[in-house]
CSV table of C-alpha atoms and ligand atoms in Angstrom, one decimal:
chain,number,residue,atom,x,y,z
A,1,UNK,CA,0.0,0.0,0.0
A,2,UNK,CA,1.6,3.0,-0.9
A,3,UNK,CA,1.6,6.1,1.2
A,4,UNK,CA,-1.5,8.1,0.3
A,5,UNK,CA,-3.3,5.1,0.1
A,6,UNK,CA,-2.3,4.3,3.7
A,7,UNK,CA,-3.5,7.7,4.7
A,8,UNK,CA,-6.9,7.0,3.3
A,9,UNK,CA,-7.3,3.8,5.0
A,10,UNK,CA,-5.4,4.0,8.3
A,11,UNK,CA,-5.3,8.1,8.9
A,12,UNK,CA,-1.8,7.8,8.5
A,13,UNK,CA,1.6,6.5,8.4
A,14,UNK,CA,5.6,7.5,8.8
A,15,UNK,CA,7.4,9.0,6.5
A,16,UNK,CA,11.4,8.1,7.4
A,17,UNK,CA,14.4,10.2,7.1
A,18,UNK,CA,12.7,13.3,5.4
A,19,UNK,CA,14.7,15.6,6.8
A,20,UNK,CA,18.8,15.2,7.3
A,21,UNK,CA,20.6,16.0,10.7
A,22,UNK,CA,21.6,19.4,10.0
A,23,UNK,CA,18.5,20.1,9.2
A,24,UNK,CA,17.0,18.8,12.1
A,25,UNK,CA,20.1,20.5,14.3
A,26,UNK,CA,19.0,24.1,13.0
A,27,UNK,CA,15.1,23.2,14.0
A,28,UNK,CA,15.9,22.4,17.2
A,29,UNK,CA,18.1,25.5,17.5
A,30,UNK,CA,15.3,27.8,16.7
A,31,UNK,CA,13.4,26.5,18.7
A,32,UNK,CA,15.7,26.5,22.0
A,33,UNK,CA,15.4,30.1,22.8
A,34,UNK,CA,11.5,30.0,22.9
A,35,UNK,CA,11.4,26.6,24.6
A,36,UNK,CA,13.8,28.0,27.4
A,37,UNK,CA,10.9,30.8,27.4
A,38,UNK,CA,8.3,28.3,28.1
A,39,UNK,CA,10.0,27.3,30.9
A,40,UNK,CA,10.5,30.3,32.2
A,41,UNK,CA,6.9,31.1,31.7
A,42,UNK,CA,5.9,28.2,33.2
A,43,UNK,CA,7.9,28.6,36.8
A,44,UNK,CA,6.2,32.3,37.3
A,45,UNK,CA,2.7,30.3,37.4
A,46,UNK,CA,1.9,29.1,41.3
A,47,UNK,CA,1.1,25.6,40.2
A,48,UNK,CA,3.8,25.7,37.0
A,49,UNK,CA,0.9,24.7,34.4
A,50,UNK,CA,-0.3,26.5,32.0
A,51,UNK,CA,-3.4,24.7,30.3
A,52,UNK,CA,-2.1,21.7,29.3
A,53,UNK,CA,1.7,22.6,29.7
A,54,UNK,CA,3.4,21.4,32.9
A,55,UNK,CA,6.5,22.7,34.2
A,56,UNK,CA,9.4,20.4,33.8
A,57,UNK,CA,7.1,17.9,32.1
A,58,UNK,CA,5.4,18.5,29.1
A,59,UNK,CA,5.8,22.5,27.1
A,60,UNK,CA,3.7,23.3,24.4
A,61,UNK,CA,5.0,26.4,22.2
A,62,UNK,CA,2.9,27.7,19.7
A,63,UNK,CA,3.4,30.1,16.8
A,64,UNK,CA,6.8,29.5,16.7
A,65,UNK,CA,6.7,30.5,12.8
A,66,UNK,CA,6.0,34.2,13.9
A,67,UNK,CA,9.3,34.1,15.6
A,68,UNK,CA,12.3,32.4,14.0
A,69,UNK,CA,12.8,32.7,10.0
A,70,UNK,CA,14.5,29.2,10.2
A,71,UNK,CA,11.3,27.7,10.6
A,72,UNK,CA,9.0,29.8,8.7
A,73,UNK,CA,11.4,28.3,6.0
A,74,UNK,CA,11.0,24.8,7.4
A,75,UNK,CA,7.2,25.1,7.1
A,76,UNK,CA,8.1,25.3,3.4
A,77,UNK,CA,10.4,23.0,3.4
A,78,UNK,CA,9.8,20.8,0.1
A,79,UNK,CA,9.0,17.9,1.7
A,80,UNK,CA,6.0,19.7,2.9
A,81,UNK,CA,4.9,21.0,-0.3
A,82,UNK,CA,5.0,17.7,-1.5
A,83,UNK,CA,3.1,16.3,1.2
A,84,UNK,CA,0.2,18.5,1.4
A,85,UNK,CA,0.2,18.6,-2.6
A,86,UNK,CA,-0.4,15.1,-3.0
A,87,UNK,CA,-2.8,14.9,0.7
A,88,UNK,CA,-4.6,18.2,0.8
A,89,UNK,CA,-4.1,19.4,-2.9
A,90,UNK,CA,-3.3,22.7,-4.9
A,91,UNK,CA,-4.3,25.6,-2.4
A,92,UNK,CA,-2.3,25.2,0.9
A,93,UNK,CA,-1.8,27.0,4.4
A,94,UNK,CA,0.1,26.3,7.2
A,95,UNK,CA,-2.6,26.0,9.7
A,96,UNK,CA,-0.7,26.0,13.2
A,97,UNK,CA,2.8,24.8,14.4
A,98,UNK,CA,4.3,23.9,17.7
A,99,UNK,CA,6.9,22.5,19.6
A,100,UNK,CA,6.2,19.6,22.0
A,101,UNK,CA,8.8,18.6,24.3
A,102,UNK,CA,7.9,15.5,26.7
A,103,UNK,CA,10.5,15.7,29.6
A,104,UNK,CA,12.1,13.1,31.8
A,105,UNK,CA,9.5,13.5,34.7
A,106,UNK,CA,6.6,13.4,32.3
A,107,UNK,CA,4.8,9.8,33.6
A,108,UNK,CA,1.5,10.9,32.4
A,109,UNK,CA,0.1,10.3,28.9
A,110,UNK,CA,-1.2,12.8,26.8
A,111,UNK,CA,-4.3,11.5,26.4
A,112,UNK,CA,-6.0,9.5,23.0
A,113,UNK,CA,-8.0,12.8,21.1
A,114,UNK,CA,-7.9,14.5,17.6
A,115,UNK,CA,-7.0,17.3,16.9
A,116,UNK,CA,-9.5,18.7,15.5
A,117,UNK,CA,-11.3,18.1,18.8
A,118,UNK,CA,-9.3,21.0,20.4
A,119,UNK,CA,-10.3,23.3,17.4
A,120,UNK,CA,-12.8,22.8,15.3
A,121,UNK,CA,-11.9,23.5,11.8
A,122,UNK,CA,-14.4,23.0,8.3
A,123,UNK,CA,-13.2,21.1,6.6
A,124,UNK,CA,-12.9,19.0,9.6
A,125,UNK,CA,-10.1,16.8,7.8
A,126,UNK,CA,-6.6,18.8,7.7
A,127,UNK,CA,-2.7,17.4,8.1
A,128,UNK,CA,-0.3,17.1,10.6
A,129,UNK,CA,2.8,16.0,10.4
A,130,UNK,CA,4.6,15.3,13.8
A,131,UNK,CA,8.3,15.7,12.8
A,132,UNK,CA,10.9,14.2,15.5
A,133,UNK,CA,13.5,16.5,16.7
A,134,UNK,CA,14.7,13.4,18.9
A,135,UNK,CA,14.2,9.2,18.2
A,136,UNK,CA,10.8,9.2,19.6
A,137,UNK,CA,10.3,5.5,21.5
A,138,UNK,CA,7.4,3.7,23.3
A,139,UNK,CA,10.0,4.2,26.2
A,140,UNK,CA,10.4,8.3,25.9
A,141,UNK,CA,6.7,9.0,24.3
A,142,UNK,CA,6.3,8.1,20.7
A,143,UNK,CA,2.9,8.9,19.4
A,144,UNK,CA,0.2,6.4,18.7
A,145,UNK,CA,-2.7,5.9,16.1
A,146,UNK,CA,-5.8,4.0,15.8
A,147,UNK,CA,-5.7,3.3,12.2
A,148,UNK,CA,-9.0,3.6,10.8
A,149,UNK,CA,-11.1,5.6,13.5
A,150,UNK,CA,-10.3,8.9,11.1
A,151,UNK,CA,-13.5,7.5,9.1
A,152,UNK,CA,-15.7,8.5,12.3
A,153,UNK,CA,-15.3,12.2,11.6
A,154,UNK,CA,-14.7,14.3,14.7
A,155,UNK,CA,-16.0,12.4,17.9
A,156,UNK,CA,-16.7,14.1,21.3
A,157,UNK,CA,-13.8,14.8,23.7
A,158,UNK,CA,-14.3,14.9,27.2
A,159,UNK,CA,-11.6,17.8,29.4
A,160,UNK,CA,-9.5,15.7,31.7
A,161,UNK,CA,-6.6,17.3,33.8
A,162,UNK,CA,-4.2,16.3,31.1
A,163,UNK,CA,-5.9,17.6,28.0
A,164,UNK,CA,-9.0,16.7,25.9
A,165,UNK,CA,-9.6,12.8,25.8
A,166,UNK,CA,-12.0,11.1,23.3
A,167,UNK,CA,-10.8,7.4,23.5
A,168,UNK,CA,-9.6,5.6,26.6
A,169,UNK,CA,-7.4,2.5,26.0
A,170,UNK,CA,-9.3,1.8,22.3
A,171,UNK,CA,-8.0,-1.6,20.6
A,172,UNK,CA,-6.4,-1.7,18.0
A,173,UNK,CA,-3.7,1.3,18.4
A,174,UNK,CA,-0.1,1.1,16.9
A,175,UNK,CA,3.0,3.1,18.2
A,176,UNK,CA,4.9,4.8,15.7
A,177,UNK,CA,8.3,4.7,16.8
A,178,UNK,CA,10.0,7.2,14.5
A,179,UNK,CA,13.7,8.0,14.4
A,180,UNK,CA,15.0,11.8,14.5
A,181,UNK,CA,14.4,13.5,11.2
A,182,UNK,CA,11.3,11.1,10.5
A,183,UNK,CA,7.7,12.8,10.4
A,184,UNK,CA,4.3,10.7,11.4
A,185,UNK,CA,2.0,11.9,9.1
A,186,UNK,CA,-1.9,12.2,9.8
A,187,UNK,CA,-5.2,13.3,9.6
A,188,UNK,CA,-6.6,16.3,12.1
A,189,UNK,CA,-9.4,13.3,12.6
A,190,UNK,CA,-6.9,10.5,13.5
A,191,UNK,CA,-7.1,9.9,17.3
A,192,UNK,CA,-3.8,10.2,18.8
A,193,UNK,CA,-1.9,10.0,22.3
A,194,UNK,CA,1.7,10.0,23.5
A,195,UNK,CA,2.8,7.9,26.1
A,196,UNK,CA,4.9,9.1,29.2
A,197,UNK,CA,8.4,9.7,28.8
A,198,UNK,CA,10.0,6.9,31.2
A,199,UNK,CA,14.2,8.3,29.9
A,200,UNK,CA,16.5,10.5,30.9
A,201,UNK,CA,16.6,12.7,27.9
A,202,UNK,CA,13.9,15.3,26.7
A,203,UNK,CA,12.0,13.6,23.7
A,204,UNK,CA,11.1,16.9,21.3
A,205,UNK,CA,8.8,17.5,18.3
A,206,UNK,CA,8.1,19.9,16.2
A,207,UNK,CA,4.2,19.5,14.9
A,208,UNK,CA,3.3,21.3,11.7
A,209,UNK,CA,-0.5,21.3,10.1
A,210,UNK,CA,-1.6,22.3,7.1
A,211,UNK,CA,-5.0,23.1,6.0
A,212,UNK,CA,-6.6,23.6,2.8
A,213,UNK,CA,-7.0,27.7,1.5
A,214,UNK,CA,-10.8,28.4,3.0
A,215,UNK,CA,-10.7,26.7,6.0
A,216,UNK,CA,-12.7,28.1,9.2
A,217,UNK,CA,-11.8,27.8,12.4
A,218,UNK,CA,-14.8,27.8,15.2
A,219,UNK,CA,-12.6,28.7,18.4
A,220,UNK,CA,-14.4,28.4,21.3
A,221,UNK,CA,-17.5,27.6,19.5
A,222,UNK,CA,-17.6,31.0,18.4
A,223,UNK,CA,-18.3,31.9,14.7
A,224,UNK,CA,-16.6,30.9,12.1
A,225,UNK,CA,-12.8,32.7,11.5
A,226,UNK,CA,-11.0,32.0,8.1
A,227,UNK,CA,-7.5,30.6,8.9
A,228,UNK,CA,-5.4,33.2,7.1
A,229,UNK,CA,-3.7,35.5,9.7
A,230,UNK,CA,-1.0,36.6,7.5
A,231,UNK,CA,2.2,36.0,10.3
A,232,UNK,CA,1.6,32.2,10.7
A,233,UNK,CA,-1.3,31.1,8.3
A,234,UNK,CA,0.8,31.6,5.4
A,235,UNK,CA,0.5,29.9,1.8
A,236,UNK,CA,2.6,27.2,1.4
A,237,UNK,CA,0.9,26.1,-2.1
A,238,UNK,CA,-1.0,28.2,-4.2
A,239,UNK,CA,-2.3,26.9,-7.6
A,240,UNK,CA,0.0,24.2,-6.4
A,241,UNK,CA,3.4,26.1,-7.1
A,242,UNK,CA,5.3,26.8,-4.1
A,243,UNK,CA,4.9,30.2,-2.5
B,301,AKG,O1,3.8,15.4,21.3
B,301,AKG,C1,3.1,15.0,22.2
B,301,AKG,O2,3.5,14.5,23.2
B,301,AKG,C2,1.6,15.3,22.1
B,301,AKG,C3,1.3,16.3,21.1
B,301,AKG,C4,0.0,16.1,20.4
B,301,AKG,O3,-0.6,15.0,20.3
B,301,AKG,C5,-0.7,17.3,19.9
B,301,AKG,O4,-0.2,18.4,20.0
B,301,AKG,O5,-1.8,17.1,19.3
């Protein structure tokens, strides 16, 4: 089964070695800075969470595109523009991007949810690729998928402590161990979690999504907002040449 094809039917799959170490190496340099901002973020709050973001356990960094040219460049990166060309089509934003970085006391999951049960977006099916800054392992968090549950559309997620949770132990899910430099691939309808990080060393990801030029965002169940803010909802294919 070939890669799109595998998207289709299972929500998604691994795509290995797309990106080199020195390119992974200037990612995770752009990034440092504004994780070491998280942190510091995160220790001025009395119980050091923010949302979903612990201190010293889990940091979630959004945006990051609006602050390091490096990775505005990466989100254009041509493996990208291939990707959403051949999975999303001609007409192509970057829809969000973040940095995840799962740390040596996280021993929680991040719970099983979609991710387009945090936001709602029309249309509800849009990309994410999950690139690994770091080999990501069952031991140190690797994500997991439940092939085939993006047919269901966008189920209901219930808040837990940890973040939204629409699944609890479903059978059937598969780990994708990737290695550093290798991106899982799949659909904003794909329920996902991450399991705790049970190493020494910081596991770190860099998640990019794409949507499809037109998409609306319902934030908060509020009306409808087109995804186009010009500083991180960029084109990244348009008429499906490169921007
Ligand atoms: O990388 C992680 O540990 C979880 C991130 C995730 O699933 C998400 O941001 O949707």
């Amino acid at each position: 089964m070939d890669q799109a094809e595998r998207y289709r039917h299972d929500g998604g799959f691994v795509l290995e070695h797309a990106f080199g170490a020195a390119e992974i190496a200037a990612v995770t340099a752009a990034i440092e800075p504004l994780e070491q901002e998280t942190e510091a973020f995160l220790a001025t709050r009395p119980d050091g969470r923010y949302g979903i973001a612990r201190a010293g356990e889990i940091t979630f960094r959004p945006h990051l595109v609006t602050r390091s040219a490096v990775l505005r460049e990466f989100a254009r990166h041509p493996v990208f523009c291939d990707l959403v060309h051949d999975l999303i089509g001609n007409d192509v934003r970057l829809y969000w991007d973040q940095s995840v970085y799962k740390k040596p006391a996280a021993d929680e999951e991040f719970p099983w949810h979609q991710d387009n049960g945090y936001t709602y977006i029309e249309p509800q099916q849009y990309l994410t690729c999950w690139v690994a800054l770091t080999d990501a392992t069952v031991d140190n968090g690797c994500p997991w998928i439940l092939p085939g549950a993006h047919r269901m559309g966008t189920l209901a997620h219930r808040s837990t402590p940890l973040g939204f949770e629409c699944l609890s132990n479903p059978d059937g899910a598969i780990a994708l161990e990737l290695d550093a430099g290798s991106i899982a691939v799949f659909s904003s309808l794909t329920p996902h979690r991450t399991g705790p990080n049970r190493t020494r060393a910081i596991r770190k990801a860099y998640i990019l999504q794409y949507a499809p030029d037109g998409a609306v965002s319902y934030v908060g169940g509020g009306d409808a907002v087109t995804c186009d803010a010009a500083d991180r909802q960029f084109w990244i294919l348009r008429g499906g040449l490169r921007e």
